[in-house]
CSV table of C-alpha atoms in Angstrom, one decimal:
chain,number,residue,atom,x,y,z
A,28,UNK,CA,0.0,0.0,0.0
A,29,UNK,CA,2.7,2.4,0.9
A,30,UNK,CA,4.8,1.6,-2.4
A,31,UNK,CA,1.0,2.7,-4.6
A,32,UNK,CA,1.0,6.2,-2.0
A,33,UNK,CA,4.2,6.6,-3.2
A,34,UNK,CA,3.8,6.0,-6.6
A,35,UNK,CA,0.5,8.1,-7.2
A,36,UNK,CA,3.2,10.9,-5.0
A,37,UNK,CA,5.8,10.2,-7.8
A,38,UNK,CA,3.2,10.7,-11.0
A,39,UNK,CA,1.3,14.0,-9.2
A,40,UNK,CA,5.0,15.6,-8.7
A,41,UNK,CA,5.5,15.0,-12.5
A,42,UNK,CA,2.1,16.2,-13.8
A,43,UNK,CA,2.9,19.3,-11.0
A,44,UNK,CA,6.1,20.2,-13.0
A,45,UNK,CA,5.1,19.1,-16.6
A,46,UNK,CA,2.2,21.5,-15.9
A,47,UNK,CA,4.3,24.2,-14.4
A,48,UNK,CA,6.9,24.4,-17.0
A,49,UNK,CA,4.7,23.8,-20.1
A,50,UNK,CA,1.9,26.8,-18.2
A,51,UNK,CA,5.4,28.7,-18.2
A,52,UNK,CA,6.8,28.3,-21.8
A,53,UNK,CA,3.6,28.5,-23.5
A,54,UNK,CA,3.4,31.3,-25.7
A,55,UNK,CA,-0.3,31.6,-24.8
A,56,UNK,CA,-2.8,29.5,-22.6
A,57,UNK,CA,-6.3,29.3,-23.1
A,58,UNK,CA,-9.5,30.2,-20.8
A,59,UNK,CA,-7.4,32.0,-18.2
A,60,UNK,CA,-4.9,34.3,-17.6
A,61,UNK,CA,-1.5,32.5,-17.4
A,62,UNK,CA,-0.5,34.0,-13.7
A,63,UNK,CA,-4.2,32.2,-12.6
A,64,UNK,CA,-2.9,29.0,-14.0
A,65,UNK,CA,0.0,28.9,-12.5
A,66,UNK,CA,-1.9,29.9,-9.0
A,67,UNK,CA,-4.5,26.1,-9.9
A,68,UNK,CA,-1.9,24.3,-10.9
A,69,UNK,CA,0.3,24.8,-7.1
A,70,UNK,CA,-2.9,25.0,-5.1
A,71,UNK,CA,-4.9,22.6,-6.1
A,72,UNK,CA,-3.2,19.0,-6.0
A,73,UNK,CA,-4.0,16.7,-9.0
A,74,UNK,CA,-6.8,18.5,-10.7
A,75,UNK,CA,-4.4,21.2,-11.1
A,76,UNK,CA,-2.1,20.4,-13.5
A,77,UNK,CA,-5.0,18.1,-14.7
A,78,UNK,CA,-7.6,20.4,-15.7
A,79,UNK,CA,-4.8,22.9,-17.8
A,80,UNK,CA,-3.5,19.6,-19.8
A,81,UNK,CA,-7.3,19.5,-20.2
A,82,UNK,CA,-8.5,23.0,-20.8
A,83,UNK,CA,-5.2,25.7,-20.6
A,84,UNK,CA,-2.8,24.3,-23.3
A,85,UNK,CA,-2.7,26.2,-26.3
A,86,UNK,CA,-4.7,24.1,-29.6
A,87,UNK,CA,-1.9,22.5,-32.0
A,88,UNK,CA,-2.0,24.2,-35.3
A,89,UNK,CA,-4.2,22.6,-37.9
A,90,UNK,CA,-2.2,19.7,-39.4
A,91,UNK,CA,-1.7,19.5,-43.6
A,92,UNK,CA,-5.5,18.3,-45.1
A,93,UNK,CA,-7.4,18.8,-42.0
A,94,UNK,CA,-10.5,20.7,-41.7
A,95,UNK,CA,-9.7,24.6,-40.4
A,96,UNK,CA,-10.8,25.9,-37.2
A,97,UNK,CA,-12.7,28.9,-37.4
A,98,UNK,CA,-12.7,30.4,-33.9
A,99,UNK,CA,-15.1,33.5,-35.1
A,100,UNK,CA,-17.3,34.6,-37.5
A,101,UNK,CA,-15.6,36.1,-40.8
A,102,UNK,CA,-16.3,38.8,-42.3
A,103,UNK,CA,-18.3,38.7,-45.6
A,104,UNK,CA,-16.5,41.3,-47.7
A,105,UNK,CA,-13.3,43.4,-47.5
A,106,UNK,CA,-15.1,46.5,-46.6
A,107,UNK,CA,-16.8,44.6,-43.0
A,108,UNK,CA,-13.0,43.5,-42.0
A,109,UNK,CA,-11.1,46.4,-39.8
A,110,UNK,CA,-8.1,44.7,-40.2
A,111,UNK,CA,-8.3,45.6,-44.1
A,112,UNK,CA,-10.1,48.7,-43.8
A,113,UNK,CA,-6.8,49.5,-41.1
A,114,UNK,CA,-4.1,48.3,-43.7
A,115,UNK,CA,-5.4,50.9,-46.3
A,116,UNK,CA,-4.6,53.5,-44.7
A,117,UNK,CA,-0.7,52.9,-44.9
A,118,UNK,CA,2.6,55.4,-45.4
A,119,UNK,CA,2.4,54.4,-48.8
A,120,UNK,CA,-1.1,55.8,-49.4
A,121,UNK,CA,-0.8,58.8,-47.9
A,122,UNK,CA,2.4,59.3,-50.0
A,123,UNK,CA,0.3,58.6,-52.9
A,124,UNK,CA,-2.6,60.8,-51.8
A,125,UNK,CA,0.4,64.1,-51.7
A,126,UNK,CA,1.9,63.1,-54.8
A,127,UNK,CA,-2.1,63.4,-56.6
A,128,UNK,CA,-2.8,66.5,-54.5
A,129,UNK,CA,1.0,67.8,-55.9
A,130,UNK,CA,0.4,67.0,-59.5
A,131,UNK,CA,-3.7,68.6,-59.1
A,132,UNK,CA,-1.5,71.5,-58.0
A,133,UNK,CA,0.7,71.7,-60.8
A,134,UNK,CA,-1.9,70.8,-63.4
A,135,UNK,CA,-4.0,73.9,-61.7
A,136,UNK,CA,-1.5,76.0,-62.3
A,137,UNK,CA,-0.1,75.5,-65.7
A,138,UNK,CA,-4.1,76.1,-66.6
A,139,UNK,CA,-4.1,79.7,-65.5
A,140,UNK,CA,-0.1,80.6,-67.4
């Protein structure tokens, strides 16, 4: 009996510090901050490190010919995403924009000479 207490020791000290340094390492964990993590995993025994194996670890990027995870809804044209609507406005435009306002200019004033 003593040698099964001190196995099932053993194997919750692992999952403890598997959970610990892979909570730690992660680039991102999911469902809760990563400081509260680390707080569930050291205060609470085996479900712990259990439940963020279970629920915390990042998802594994999609593998080659699997279906894609959509995690939200898409936009249905360019004009409904910010993201593009943000990335039109770039340096470059606004160069553009001055150069056309430069050349109206010019053109302006080579009407009235």
């Amino acid at each position: 009996m003593v040698r099964l207490f001190v196995f099932l020791a053993a194997v919750q000290l692992v999952l403890l510090v598997l959970a610990l340094i892979g909570s730690l390492s992660a680039d991102r964990v999911r469902n809760m901050p990563r400081a509260l993590w680390v707080l569930v995993i050291l205060a609470v025994p085996l479900l712990g490190p259990l439940a963020y194996f279970l629920l915390g670890r990042p998802l594994p990027p999609p593998q080659e010919g699997s279906p894609v995870r959509r995690t939200g809804r898409r936009p249905s044209s360019p004009d409904d995403d910010p993201e593009f609507l943000r990335s039109m406005n770039t340096e470059q435009s606004r160069r553009d924009r001055e150069l056309l306002a430069q050349w109206e200019r010019d053109l302006d004033k080579n009407d009235e000479s």
